[in-house]
Coordinates of C-alpha atoms in Angstrom, one line a residue:
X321 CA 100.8 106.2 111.1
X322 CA 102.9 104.8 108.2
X323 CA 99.0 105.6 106.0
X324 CA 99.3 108.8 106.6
X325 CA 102.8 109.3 106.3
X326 CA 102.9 108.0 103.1
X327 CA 99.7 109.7 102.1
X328 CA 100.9 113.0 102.5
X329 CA 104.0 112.9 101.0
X330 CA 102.7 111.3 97.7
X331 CA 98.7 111.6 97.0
X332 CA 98.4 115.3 98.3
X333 CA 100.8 116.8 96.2
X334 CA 100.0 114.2 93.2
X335 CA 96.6 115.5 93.7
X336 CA 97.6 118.8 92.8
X337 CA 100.2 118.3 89.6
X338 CA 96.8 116.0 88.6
X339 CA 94.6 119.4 88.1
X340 CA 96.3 120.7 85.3
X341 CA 97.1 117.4 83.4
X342 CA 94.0 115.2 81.6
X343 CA 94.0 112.7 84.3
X344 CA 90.9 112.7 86.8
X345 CA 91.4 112.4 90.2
X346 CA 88.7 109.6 90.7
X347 CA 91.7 107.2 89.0
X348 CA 94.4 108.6 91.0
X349 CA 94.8 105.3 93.1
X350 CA 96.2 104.9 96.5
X351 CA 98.8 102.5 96.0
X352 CA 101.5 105.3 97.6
X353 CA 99.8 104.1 101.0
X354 CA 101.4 100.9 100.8
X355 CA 104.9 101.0 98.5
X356 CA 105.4 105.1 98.8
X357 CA 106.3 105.2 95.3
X358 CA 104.5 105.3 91.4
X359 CA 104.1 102.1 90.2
X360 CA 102.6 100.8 87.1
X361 CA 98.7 101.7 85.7
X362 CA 97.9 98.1 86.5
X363 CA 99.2 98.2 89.9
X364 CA 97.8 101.7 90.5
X365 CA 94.1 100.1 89.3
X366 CA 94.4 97.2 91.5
X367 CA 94.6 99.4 94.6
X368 CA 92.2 101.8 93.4
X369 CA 89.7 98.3 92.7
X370 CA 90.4 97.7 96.6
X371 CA 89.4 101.5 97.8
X372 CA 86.4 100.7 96.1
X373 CA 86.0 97.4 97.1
X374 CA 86.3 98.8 101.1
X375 CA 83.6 101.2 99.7
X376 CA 81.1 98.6 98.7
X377 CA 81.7 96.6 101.6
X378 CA 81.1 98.5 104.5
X379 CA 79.3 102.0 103.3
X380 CA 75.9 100.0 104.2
X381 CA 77.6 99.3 108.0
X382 CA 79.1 103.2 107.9
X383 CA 75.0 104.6 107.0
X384 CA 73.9 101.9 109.9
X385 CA 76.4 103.9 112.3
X386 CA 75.3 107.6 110.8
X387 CA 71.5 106.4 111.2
X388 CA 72.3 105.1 114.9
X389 CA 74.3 107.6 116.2
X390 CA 74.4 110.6 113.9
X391 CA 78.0 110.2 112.6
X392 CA 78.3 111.2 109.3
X393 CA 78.6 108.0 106.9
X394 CA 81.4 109.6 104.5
X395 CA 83.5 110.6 107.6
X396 CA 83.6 106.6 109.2
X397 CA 83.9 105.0 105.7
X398 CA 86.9 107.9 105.1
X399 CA 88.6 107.0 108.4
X400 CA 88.1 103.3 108.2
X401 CA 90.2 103.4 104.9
X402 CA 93.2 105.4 105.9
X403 CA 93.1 103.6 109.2
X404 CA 93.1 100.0 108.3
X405 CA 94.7 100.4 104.5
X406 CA 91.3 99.6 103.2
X407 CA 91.2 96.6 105.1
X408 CA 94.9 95.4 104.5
X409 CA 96.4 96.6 107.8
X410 CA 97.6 94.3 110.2
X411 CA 95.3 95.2 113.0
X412 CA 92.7 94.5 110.8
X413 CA 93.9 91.1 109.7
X414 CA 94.3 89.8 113.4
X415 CA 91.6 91.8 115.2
X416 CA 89.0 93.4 113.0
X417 CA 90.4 96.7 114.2
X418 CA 89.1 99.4 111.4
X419 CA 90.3 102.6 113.0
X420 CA 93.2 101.8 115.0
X421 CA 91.4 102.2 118.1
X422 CA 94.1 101.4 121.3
X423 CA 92.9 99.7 124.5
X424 CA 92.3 102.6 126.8
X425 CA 90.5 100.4 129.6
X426 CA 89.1 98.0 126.9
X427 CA 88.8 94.8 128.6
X428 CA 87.9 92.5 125.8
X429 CA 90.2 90.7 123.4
X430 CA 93.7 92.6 121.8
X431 CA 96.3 92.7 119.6
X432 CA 100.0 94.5 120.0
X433 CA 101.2 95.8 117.4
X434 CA 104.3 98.7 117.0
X435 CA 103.4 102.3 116.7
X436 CA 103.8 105.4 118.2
X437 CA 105.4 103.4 120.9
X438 CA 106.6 99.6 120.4
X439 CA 103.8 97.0 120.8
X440 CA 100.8 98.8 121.8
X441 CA 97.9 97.3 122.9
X442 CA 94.8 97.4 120.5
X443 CA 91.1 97.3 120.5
X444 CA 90.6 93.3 119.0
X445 CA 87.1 92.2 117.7
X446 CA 85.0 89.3 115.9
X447 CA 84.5 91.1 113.0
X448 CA 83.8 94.1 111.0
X449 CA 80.3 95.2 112.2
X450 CA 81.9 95.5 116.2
X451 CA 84.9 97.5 115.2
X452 CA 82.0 99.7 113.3
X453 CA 80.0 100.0 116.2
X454 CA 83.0 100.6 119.0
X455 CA 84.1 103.1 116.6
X456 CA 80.8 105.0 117.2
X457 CA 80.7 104.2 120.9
X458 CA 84.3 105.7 121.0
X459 CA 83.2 108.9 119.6
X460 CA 79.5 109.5 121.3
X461 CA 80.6 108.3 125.1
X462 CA 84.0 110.2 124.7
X463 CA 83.3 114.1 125.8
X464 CA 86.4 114.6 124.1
X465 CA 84.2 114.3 120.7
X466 CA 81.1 115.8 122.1
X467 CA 81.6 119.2 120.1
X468 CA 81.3 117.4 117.0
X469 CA 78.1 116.1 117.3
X470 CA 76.7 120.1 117.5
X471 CA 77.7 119.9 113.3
X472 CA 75.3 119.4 110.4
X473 CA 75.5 115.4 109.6
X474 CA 76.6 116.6 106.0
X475 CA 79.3 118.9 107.6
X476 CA 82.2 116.5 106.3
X477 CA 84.6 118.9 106.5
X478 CA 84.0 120.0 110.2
X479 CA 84.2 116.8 111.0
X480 CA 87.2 116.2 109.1
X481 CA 88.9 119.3 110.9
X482 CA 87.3 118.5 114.7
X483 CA 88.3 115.1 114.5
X484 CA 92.2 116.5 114.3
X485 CA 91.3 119.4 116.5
X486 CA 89.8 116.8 119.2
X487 CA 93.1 114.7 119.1
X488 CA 92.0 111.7 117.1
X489 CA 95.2 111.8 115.0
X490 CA 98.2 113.1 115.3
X491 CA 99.3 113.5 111.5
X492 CA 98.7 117.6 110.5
X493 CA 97.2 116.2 107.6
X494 CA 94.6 114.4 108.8
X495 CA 91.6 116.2 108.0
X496 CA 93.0 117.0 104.6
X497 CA 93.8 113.7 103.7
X498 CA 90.0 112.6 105.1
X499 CA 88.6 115.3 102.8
X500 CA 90.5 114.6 100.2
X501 CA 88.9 110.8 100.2
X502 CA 85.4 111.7 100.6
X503 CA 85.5 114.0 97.8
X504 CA 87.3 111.5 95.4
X505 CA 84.9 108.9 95.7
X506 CA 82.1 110.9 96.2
X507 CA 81.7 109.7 99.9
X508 CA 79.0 112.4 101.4
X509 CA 76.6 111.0 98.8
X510 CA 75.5 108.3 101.5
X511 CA 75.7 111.6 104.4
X512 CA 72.0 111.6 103.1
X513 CA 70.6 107.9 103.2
X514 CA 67.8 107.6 104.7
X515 CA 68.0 103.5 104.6
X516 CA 70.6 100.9 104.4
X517 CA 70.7 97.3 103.3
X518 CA 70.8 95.2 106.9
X519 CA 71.9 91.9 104.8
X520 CA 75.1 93.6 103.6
X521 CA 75.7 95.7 107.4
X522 CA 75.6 92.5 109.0
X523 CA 77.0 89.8 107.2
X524 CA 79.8 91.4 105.1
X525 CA 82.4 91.8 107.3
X526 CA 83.5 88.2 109.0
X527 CA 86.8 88.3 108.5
X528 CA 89.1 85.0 108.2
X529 CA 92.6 84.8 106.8
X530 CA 93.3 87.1 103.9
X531 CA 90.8 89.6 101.6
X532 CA 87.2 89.3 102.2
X533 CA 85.0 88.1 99.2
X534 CA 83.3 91.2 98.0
X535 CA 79.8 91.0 98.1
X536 CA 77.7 91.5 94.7
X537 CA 74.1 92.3 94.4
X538 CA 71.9 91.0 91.5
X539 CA 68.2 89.7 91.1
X540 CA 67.3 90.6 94.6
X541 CA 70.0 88.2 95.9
X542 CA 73.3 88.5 97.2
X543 CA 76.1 86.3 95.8
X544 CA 80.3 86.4 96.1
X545 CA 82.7 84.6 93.5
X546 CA 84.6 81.7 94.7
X547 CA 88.2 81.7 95.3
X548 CA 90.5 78.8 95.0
X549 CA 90.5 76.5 97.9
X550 CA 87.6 77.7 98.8
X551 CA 84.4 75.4 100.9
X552 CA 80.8 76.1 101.8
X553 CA 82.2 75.8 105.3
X554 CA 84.9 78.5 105.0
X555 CA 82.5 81.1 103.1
X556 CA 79.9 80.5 105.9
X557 CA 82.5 81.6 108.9
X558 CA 83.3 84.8 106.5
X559 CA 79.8 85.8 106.2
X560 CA 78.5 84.6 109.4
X561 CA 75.8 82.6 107.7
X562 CA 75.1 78.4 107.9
X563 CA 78.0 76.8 105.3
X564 CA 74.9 74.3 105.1
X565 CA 72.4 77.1 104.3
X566 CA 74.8 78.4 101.8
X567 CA 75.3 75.1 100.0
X568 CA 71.6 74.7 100.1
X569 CA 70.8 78.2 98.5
X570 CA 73.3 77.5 95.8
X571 CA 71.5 73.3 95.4
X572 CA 74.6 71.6 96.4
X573 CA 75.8 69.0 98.6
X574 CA 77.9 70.7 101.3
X575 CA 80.8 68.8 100.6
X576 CA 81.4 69.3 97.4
X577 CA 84.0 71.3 95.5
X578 CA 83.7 74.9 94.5
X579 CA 85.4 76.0 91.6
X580 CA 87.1 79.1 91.3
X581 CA 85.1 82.2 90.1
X582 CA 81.7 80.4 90.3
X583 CA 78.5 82.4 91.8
X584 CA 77.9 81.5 95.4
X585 CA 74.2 82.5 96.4
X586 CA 74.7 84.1 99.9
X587 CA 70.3 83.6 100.0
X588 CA 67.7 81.8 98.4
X589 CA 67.6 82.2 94.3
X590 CA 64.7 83.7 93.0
X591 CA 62.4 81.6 90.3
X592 CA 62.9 84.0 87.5
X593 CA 65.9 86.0 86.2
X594 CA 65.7 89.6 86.0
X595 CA 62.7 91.9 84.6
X596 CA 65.4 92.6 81.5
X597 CA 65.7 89.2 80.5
X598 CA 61.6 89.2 79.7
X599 CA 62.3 88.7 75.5
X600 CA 65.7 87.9 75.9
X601 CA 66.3 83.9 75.9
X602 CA 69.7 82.6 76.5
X603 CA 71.9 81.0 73.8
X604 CA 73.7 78.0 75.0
X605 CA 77.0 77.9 74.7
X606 CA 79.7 75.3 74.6
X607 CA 80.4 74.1 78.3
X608 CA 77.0 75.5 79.7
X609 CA 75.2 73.1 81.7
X610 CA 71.2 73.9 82.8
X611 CA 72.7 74.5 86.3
X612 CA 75.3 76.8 85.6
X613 CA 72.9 79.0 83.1
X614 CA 70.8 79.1 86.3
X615 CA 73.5 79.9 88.8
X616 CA 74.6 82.5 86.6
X617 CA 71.3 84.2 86.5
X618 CA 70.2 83.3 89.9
X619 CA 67.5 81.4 89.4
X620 CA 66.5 78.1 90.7
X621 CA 66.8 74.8 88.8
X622 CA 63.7 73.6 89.1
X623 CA 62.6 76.9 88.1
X624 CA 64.7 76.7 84.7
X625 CA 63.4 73.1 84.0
X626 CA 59.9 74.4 84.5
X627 CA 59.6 77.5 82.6
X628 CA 61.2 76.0 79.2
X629 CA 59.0 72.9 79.9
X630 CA 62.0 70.3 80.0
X631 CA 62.4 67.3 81.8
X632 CA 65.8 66.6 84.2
X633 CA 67.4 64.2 81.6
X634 CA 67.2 66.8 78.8
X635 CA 70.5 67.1 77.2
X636 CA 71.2 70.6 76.6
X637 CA 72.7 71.3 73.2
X638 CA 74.9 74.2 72.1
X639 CA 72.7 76.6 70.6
X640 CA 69.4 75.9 72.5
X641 CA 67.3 78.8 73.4
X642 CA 66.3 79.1 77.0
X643 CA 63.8 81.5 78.6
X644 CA 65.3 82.7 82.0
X645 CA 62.1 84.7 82.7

């Protein structure tokens, strides 16, 4: 409730004084959902990073749901962000709760947390992609909802204003502020996929402690950047992937160190770098090793060795020339 509080008294009205300055909306950010007051540009474009962040994570699990059960994507990815704090929220950081989803008979595993009432009982889960999919139970087995599902799938705003109307929230504002998100960042866009990438729907929301990695895509491969502390083990519980798999995608031993920022492959690399790269060798640079010019591209190894006819004991030299395709 705090979300919404907060929302309303600061981005709604901000949103307004915004039209008739030369700011655009799409970098008015949503830190007021979490201090309730203007901070600095760099704070206001790290919150705005983790909006978009949420985006990317979990549109590809929103157009599974809208696909499955013909709930429009823009509307679940719009609720899941002023519901959890883009994936900051308590709930979601003990139970994988996206849309703050009580009990109500639910007979699996919860979490209590103050709200309308002190320590009420909430809807707990394993990860991302259940809370995603109880949120579309919720809606299609509820009758409550049933009116809804009469609207055009790119009907965003009926939804917006049904939702309210059918008692999901209790805030006034609540199909404004919904709106309001899908039109900044352009949400009903995916209200029209047709497909989704199942990689990304199923394996990029295992939350552990903390932020999720966000998930990249490049070369026809998946890959996150490592965080300090980080293990093969630890990344595998997050993704819901084989640590050893992962170690073995990326030609490592599963025990040994990650540094932080380095390319993790989340899959097999592929054996050449992308179609750009065709007439475009790369320049090696001081601290470049053959493996780390082929994690960086994400290509294999062996593959590098092979297509710039070197042997394994070659020692690369600042300023060689290397073919990455």
């Amino acid at each position: 409730m705090l979300f919404f509080l907060l929302y309303t008294v600061f981005v709604v009205p901000l949103s307004l004084m915004i039209r008739f300055t030369n700011y655009s909306l799409r970098n008015i950010l949503f830190l007021f959902l979490m201090t309730g007051s203007v901070s600095t540009v760099a704070q206001q474009q790290k919150w705005n990073q983790r909006y978009q962040t949420y985006i990317d994570q979990y549109r590809d699990m929103a157009i599974e749901q809208m696909l499955r059960n013909k709930i429009p994507a823009s509307i679940t990815l719009a609720q899941g962000i002023l519901e959890s704090g883009a994936g900051n929220s308590e709930l979601v950081k003990k139970g994988n709760n996206h849309f703050g989803i009580k009990c109500h008979g639910w007979t699996g595993r919860t979490v209590h947390k103050d709200d309308d009432a002190k320590q009420e009982c909430f809807r707990a889960y394993n990860n991302a992609q259940e809370s995603y999919e109880d949120h579309s139970k919720f809606l299609t087995k509820n009758k409550r909802y049933s009116q809804l599902f009469s609207l055009s799938i790119t009907d965003y705003k009926g939804w917006a204003h049904g939702l309210k109307a059918c008692g999901y929230a209790t805030n006034p504002n609540y199909a404004p502020m919904l709106i309001n998100l899908i039109e900044l960042y352009k949400l009903y866009e995916y209200d029209r996929a047709k497909s989704y990438d199942k990689f990304m729907a199923q394996n990029s929301g295992h939350r552990q402690d903390g932020f999720l990695h966000p998930i990249h895509i490049y070369n026809k491969n998946y890959f996150l950047q490592a965080r300090k502390g980080d293990t093969f083990k630890a990344i595998g519980k997050e993704i819901g992937i084989s640590g050893k798999k992962i170690a073995k995608y990326n030609e490592r031993d599963y025990n040994s160190p990650l540094v932080e920022n380095e390319m993790i492959w989340l899959k097999k690399k592929q054996k050449k770098a992308e179609a750009s790269y065709k007439k475009r060798p790369h320049r090696v640079k001081a601290g470049e090793s053959m493996y780390s010019i082929a994690q960086y591209y994400g290509i294999r190894l062996k593959s590098l060795y092979k297509m710039n006819k070197l042997s394994p004991d070659y020692e690369l030299k600042v300023g060689d020339e290397l073919r990455v395709r």
